[in-house]
Amino acid sequence: MESQRNISEFILTGLSYDHNVQIFCFGLFLLCYAVLLLGNLLVLVSIRCSFLIHQPMYYFLSHLSTMDICYTSCVTPKLIGDLLVTTKTISYDSCMLQVFSMHFFGMIEVFILTVMAFDRCVAICKPLHYMVIMNRTRCNLLVLAAWTGGAVHSFSQFSMIIWLPFCGPNEIDHYYCAIFPLLKVACTNTYIIGFLIVANSGMVALVTFVLLFGSYVIILFTLRNHSAEGRRKALSTCGSHITVVVLFFGPSIFAYLRPPTTYPEDKIFSLFYTVFVPMLNPLIYTLRNNEMKKAMKIVWCQKVFFRRKT
């Protein structure tokens, strides 16, 4: 590898060159990151320490919260710190690690969302057999499959980037090591690699879209035979998941399902799926979820009561 590159670090352009904008963004993203950590940890602890951990839907939700924390922590702390410095640099090794970890945790999150759609489909279409079909062994296997899929995807993307020679300009027009800006500064023809990266992401997006779309088509078809109250309850449990899927997949599709080039809007769309969506997920899943609210009250009231007694 050393013979293929003569640079040891990359320079990130960041979000803006304006000092006042950077100070504003520092405060905004520091607050967002704090809310993100607090919200997802609150959901995670509330599920793990309550009766909800035995329900498949919340078992998967706890894994989704874990992935939100891991995924955004690959980028956001570095982004926040860079807003306070003039020259934003990242070492070559850290850049490659960021590429791998973002695709790893991000793809696990995509697969967890797909598994959650399957879970809702079983719960609504086969309510009497739900706990038999979605037993803990099968849930663990689905989570393991999500981790395996994330590893396969990230290794495939990483293996195409790690061999690229970098010998000239080292300025990346982004606030993290995104793949397309990296291809732009590589000192070789990256057309084929760019095509393979888009094809890889496109295949994953197509499979997950078919599974998600198919799950909700089956759900809507099944709900025709339910009462109005039954349809309302069923759709309310699916509403949060659909909202998260749309918020996460929308910007992600723009970022990866397109020709391998860079656009000025890339940074804005990236902020959605690296910062804002992981921050909103706990709010989306708790504001309209009575079971989640009840579990949070029980868990945290017990903790406060225990501390007062001790």
Coordinates of C-alpha atoms in Angstrom, one line a residue:
M1 CA 0.0 0.0 0.0
E2 CA 2.8 2.4 0.8
S3 CA 4.1 2.2 -2.7
Q4 CA 0.7 3.3 -4.1
R5 CA 0.3 6.5 -2.1
N6 CA 2.6 9.3 -1.0
I7 CA 0.1 11.0 1.3
S8 CA -0.5 10.3 5.0
E9 CA -3.5 12.4 5.6
F10 CA -6.5 14.1 3.9
I11 CA -7.8 17.6 4.3
L12 CA -11.5 17.9 4.7
T13 CA -13.3 21.1 3.4
G14 CA -16.0 20.8 6.1
L15 CA -19.4 22.4 5.9
S16 CA -18.5 26.0 5.4
Y17 CA -15.5 28.4 5.4
D18 CA -17.5 31.1 7.2
H19 CA -16.3 31.4 10.9
N20 CA -19.7 32.5 12.2
V21 CA -21.5 29.6 10.4
Q22 CA -19.0 27.2 11.9
I23 CA -19.6 28.4 15.4
F24 CA -23.3 28.1 14.9
C25 CA -22.9 24.6 13.5
F26 CA -20.7 23.7 16.4
G27 CA -23.5 24.5 18.9
L28 CA -26.2 23.0 16.8
F29 CA -24.4 19.6 16.2
L30 CA -23.1 19.4 19.7
L31 CA -26.7 19.7 20.9
C32 CA -27.9 17.2 18.3
Y33 CA -25.3 14.7 19.3
A34 CA -26.1 15.1 23.0
V35 CA -29.8 14.6 22.3
L36 CA -29.0 11.7 20.0
L37 CA -27.0 9.9 22.7
L38 CA -29.4 10.6 25.5
G39 CA -32.5 9.6 23.5
N40 CA -31.1 6.4 22.1
L41 CA -29.5 5.4 25.5
L42 CA -32.9 6.1 27.1
V43 CA -34.7 3.8 24.7
L44 CA -32.0 1.2 24.9
V45 CA -31.9 1.0 28.7
S46 CA -35.7 1.3 29.0
I47 CA -36.1 -1.8 26.7
R48 CA -33.3 -3.8 28.2
C49 CA -34.5 -3.3 31.8
S50 CA -38.2 -3.8 31.2
F51 CA -40.7 -6.4 30.0
L52 CA -40.4 -5.0 26.5
I53 CA -37.2 -6.9 25.9
H54 CA -39.2 -10.1 25.5
Q55 CA -41.2 -8.6 22.6
P56 CA -39.6 -9.0 19.2
M57 CA -40.5 -5.5 18.0
Y58 CA -38.7 -3.8 20.9
Y59 CA -35.9 -6.3 20.8
F60 CA -35.1 -5.1 17.3
L61 CA -35.7 -1.5 18.3
S62 CA -33.0 -1.9 21.0
H63 CA -30.6 -3.0 18.3
L64 CA -31.6 -0.1 16.1
S65 CA -30.8 2.3 18.9
T66 CA -27.4 0.7 19.3
M67 CA -26.7 1.0 15.6
D68 CA -27.8 4.7 15.6
I69 CA -25.2 5.4 18.4
C70 CA -22.4 3.5 16.6
Y71 CA -23.2 4.8 13.2
T72 CA -23.4 8.5 14.0
S73 CA -20.4 8.3 16.4
C74 CA -18.2 7.4 13.3
V75 CA -18.7 10.9 12.0
T76 CA -20.3 13.4 14.4
P77 CA -17.6 13.8 17.1
K78 CA -15.0 14.4 14.3
L79 CA -17.4 16.9 12.6
I80 CA -17.9 18.8 15.9
G81 CA -14.2 19.0 16.7
D82 CA -13.3 20.1 13.1
L83 CA -15.7 23.1 13.4
L84 CA -13.3 24.6 16.0
V85 CA -10.2 24.4 13.9
T86 CA -9.0 26.1 10.7
T87 CA -7.4 23.1 9.0
K88 CA -9.5 20.0 9.1
T89 CA -7.3 16.9 8.6
I90 CA -7.8 13.2 9.0
S91 CA -5.1 10.5 8.7
Y92 CA -5.2 8.0 5.9
D93 CA -5.8 5.1 8.3
S94 CA -8.5 6.9 10.2
C95 CA -10.2 7.8 6.8
M96 CA -10.2 4.1 5.7
L97 CA -11.5 3.1 9.1
Q98 CA -14.3 5.7 8.8
V99 CA -15.2 4.3 5.4
F100 CA -15.4 0.8 6.7
S101 CA -17.3 1.5 9.9
M102 CA -19.9 3.8 8.3
H103 CA -20.8 1.2 5.7
F104 CA -20.8 -1.5 8.3
F105 CA -23.0 0.1 10.9
G106 CA -25.1 1.9 8.3
M107 CA -25.9 -1.4 6.4
I108 CA -26.7 -3.2 9.7
E109 CA -29.2 -0.4 10.4
V110 CA -30.8 -0.9 6.9
F111 CA -31.2 -4.6 7.5
I112 CA -32.6 -4.1 11.0
L113 CA -35.2 -1.8 9.5
T114 CA -36.0 -4.5 7.0
V115 CA -36.3 -7.1 9.7
M116 CA -38.6 -4.8 11.7
A117 CA -40.9 -4.6 8.6
F118 CA -41.0 -8.4 8.5
D119 CA -41.8 -8.5 12.2
R120 CA -44.8 -6.1 11.8
C121 CA -46.0 -8.2 8.8
V122 CA -46.0 -11.4 10.9
A123 CA -47.6 -9.6 13.9
I124 CA -50.5 -8.3 11.8
C125 CA -51.0 -11.2 9.4
K126 CA -50.3 -14.1 11.8
P127 CA -51.2 -12.7 15.2
L128 CA -52.0 -16.1 16.8
H129 CA -48.7 -17.6 15.7
Y130 CA -46.7 -14.4 16.2
M131 CA -44.7 -15.5 19.3
V132 CA -44.1 -18.9 17.8
I133 CA -42.8 -17.6 14.5
M134 CA -40.8 -14.7 16.0
N135 CA -39.3 -16.7 18.9
R136 CA -36.0 -15.5 20.5
T137 CA -33.9 -18.0 18.5
R138 CA -35.3 -16.7 15.2
C139 CA -34.9 -13.1 16.3
N140 CA -31.2 -13.7 17.2
L141 CA -30.7 -15.3 13.8
L142 CA -32.2 -12.3 12.0
V143 CA -30.0 -9.9 14.0
L144 CA -27.0 -12.1 13.2
A145 CA -28.0 -12.1 9.5
A146 CA -28.1 -8.2 9.6
W147 CA -24.6 -8.1 11.1
T148 CA -23.3 -10.6 8.5
G149 CA -24.9 -8.6 5.7
G150 CA -23.4 -5.4 7.0
A151 CA -19.9 -7.0 7.2
V152 CA -20.2 -8.4 3.6
H153 CA -21.3 -5.0 2.2
S154 CA -18.7 -3.0 4.1
F155 CA -15.8 -5.4 3.2
S156 CA -16.8 -5.2 -0.5
Q157 CA -16.9 -1.4 -0.5
F158 CA -13.7 -1.1 1.6
S159 CA -11.8 -3.6 -0.6
M160 CA -12.4 -1.4 -3.6
I161 CA -11.2 1.8 -1.9
I162 CA -8.2 0.5 0.0
W163 CA -6.3 -0.3 -3.2
L164 CA -6.8 3.1 -4.7
P165 CA -3.5 5.1 -5.2
F166 CA -3.5 8.6 -3.7
C167 CA -0.5 10.6 -4.9
G168 CA -1.7 14.0 -5.8
P169 CA -4.3 16.4 -4.3
N170 CA -5.5 15.3 -0.9
E171 CA -8.5 17.7 -0.3
I172 CA -11.8 15.9 0.2
D173 CA -14.8 18.1 -0.5
H174 CA -16.9 16.8 2.4
Y175 CA -16.9 16.7 6.2
Y176 CA -16.0 13.0 6.4
C177 CA -14.4 10.4 4.2
A178 CA -17.3 9.8 1.8
I179 CA -16.6 7.3 -1.0
F180 CA -17.4 9.5 -4.1
P181 CA -15.2 12.5 -2.9
L182 CA -12.4 9.9 -2.3
L183 CA -12.7 8.6 -5.8
K184 CA -12.4 12.1 -7.1
V185 CA -8.9 12.6 -5.5
A186 CA -7.5 9.2 -6.4
C187 CA -4.7 9.4 -9.1
T188 CA -6.2 6.7 -11.3
N189 CA -9.2 6.1 -13.5
T190 CA -12.0 5.2 -11.1
Y191 CA -14.9 4.8 -13.5
I192 CA -15.1 1.0 -13.1
I193 CA -14.7 1.1 -9.3
G194 CA -17.4 3.8 -9.1
F195 CA -19.7 1.7 -11.3
L196 CA -19.1 -1.4 -9.0
I197 CA -19.7 0.7 -5.9
V198 CA -23.0 2.0 -7.3
A199 CA -24.0 -1.5 -8.5
N200 CA -23.2 -2.9 -5.0
S201 CA -25.3 -0.3 -3.2
G202 CA -28.0 -0.5 -5.9
M203 CA -28.4 -4.2 -5.4
V204 CA -28.7 -3.9 -1.6
A205 CA -31.2 -1.0 -2.0
L206 CA -33.2 -3.0 -4.5
V207 CA -33.4 -6.1 -2.3
T208 CA -34.3 -4.1 0.8
F209 CA -36.9 -2.0 -1.1
V210 CA -38.6 -5.1 -2.4
L211 CA -38.7 -6.7 1.0
L212 CA -40.0 -3.5 2.7
F213 CA -42.5 -2.8 -0.1
G214 CA -43.7 -6.4 -0.1
S215 CA -44.1 -6.5 3.6
Y216 CA -46.4 -3.4 3.6
V217 CA -48.4 -4.6 0.6
I218 CA -49.1 -7.8 2.5
I219 CA -50.0 -5.8 5.6
L220 CA -52.4 -3.5 3.7
F221 CA -54.0 -6.5 1.9
T222 CA -54.5 -8.3 5.3
L223 CA -56.0 -5.2 6.9
R224 CA -58.9 -5.2 4.5
N225 CA -60.5 -7.9 6.7
H226 CA -60.0 -6.0 9.9
S227 CA -62.4 -3.7 11.7
A228 CA -61.8 0.1 11.5
E229 CA -60.4 0.0 15.1
G230 CA -58.2 -3.0 14.2
R231 CA -56.9 -1.1 11.2
R232 CA -56.2 2.0 13.2
K233 CA -54.2 0.1 15.8
A234 CA -52.3 -1.9 13.2
L235 CA -51.4 1.1 11.2
S236 CA -50.3 3.1 14.3
T237 CA -47.7 0.4 15.1
C238 CA -46.4 0.6 11.5
G239 CA -46.5 4.4 11.3
S240 CA -43.3 5.0 13.3
H241 CA -41.4 2.4 11.3
I242 CA -42.6 3.9 7.9
T243 CA -41.5 7.4 9.0
V244 CA -38.0 6.2 10.0
V245 CA -37.6 4.2 6.7
V246 CA -38.6 7.2 4.6
L247 CA -36.3 9.6 6.5
F248 CA -33.4 7.3 6.4
F249 CA -33.7 5.8 2.8
G250 CA -34.6 9.1 1.1
P251 CA -31.3 10.9 1.6
S252 CA -29.4 7.5 1.3
I253 CA -30.8 6.8 -2.1
F254 CA -29.8 10.2 -3.3
A255 CA -26.3 9.7 -1.9
Y256 CA -25.5 6.3 -3.4
L257 CA -28.0 5.4 -6.2
R258 CA -26.6 7.8 -8.8
P259 CA -23.6 8.2 -11.1
P260 CA -20.3 8.2 -9.0
T261 CA -19.8 12.0 -8.9
T262 CA -20.2 14.7 -6.3
Y263 CA -22.8 17.4 -5.9
P264 CA -23.0 20.5 -3.7
E265 CA -26.1 19.0 -2.0
D266 CA -24.2 15.9 -0.8
K267 CA -23.2 17.4 2.5
I268 CA -26.8 18.5 3.3
F269 CA -28.3 15.1 2.5
S270 CA -25.5 13.4 4.4
L271 CA -26.4 15.4 7.5
F272 CA -29.9 13.9 7.4
Y273 CA -28.8 10.2 7.7
T274 CA -25.7 10.7 9.8
V275 CA -27.1 13.2 12.4
F276 CA -30.7 14.2 12.2
V277 CA -32.4 10.8 11.5
P278 CA -30.6 9.0 14.3
M279 CA -31.5 11.9 16.6
L280 CA -35.2 11.7 15.7
N281 CA -35.6 7.9 15.9
P282 CA -36.1 7.8 19.7
L283 CA -38.7 10.6 19.5
I284 CA -40.5 8.9 16.6
Y285 CA -40.7 5.5 18.4
T286 CA -41.7 6.9 21.8
L287 CA -44.0 9.9 21.3
R288 CA -47.0 7.8 20.0
N289 CA -46.0 4.5 21.7
N290 CA -47.9 3.9 25.0
E291 CA -46.0 0.7 25.8
M292 CA -42.7 2.5 25.4
K293 CA -43.9 5.4 27.6
K294 CA -45.1 2.9 30.3
A295 CA -41.8 1.0 30.3
M296 CA -39.8 4.2 30.5
K297 CA -41.8 5.4 33.5
I298 CA -41.5 2.0 35.3
V299 CA -37.7 1.7 34.7
W300 CA -36.7 5.2 35.5
C301 CA -39.1 5.7 38.4
Q302 CA -37.7 2.5 40.0
K303 CA -34.2 3.8 39.5
V304 CA -35.0 7.1 41.2
F305 CA -36.8 5.3 44.0
F306 CA -33.9 2.9 44.5
R307 CA -31.4 5.8 44.7
R308 CA -33.5 7.6 47.3
K309 CA -33.7 4.5 49.5
T310 CA -29.9 4.1 49.3

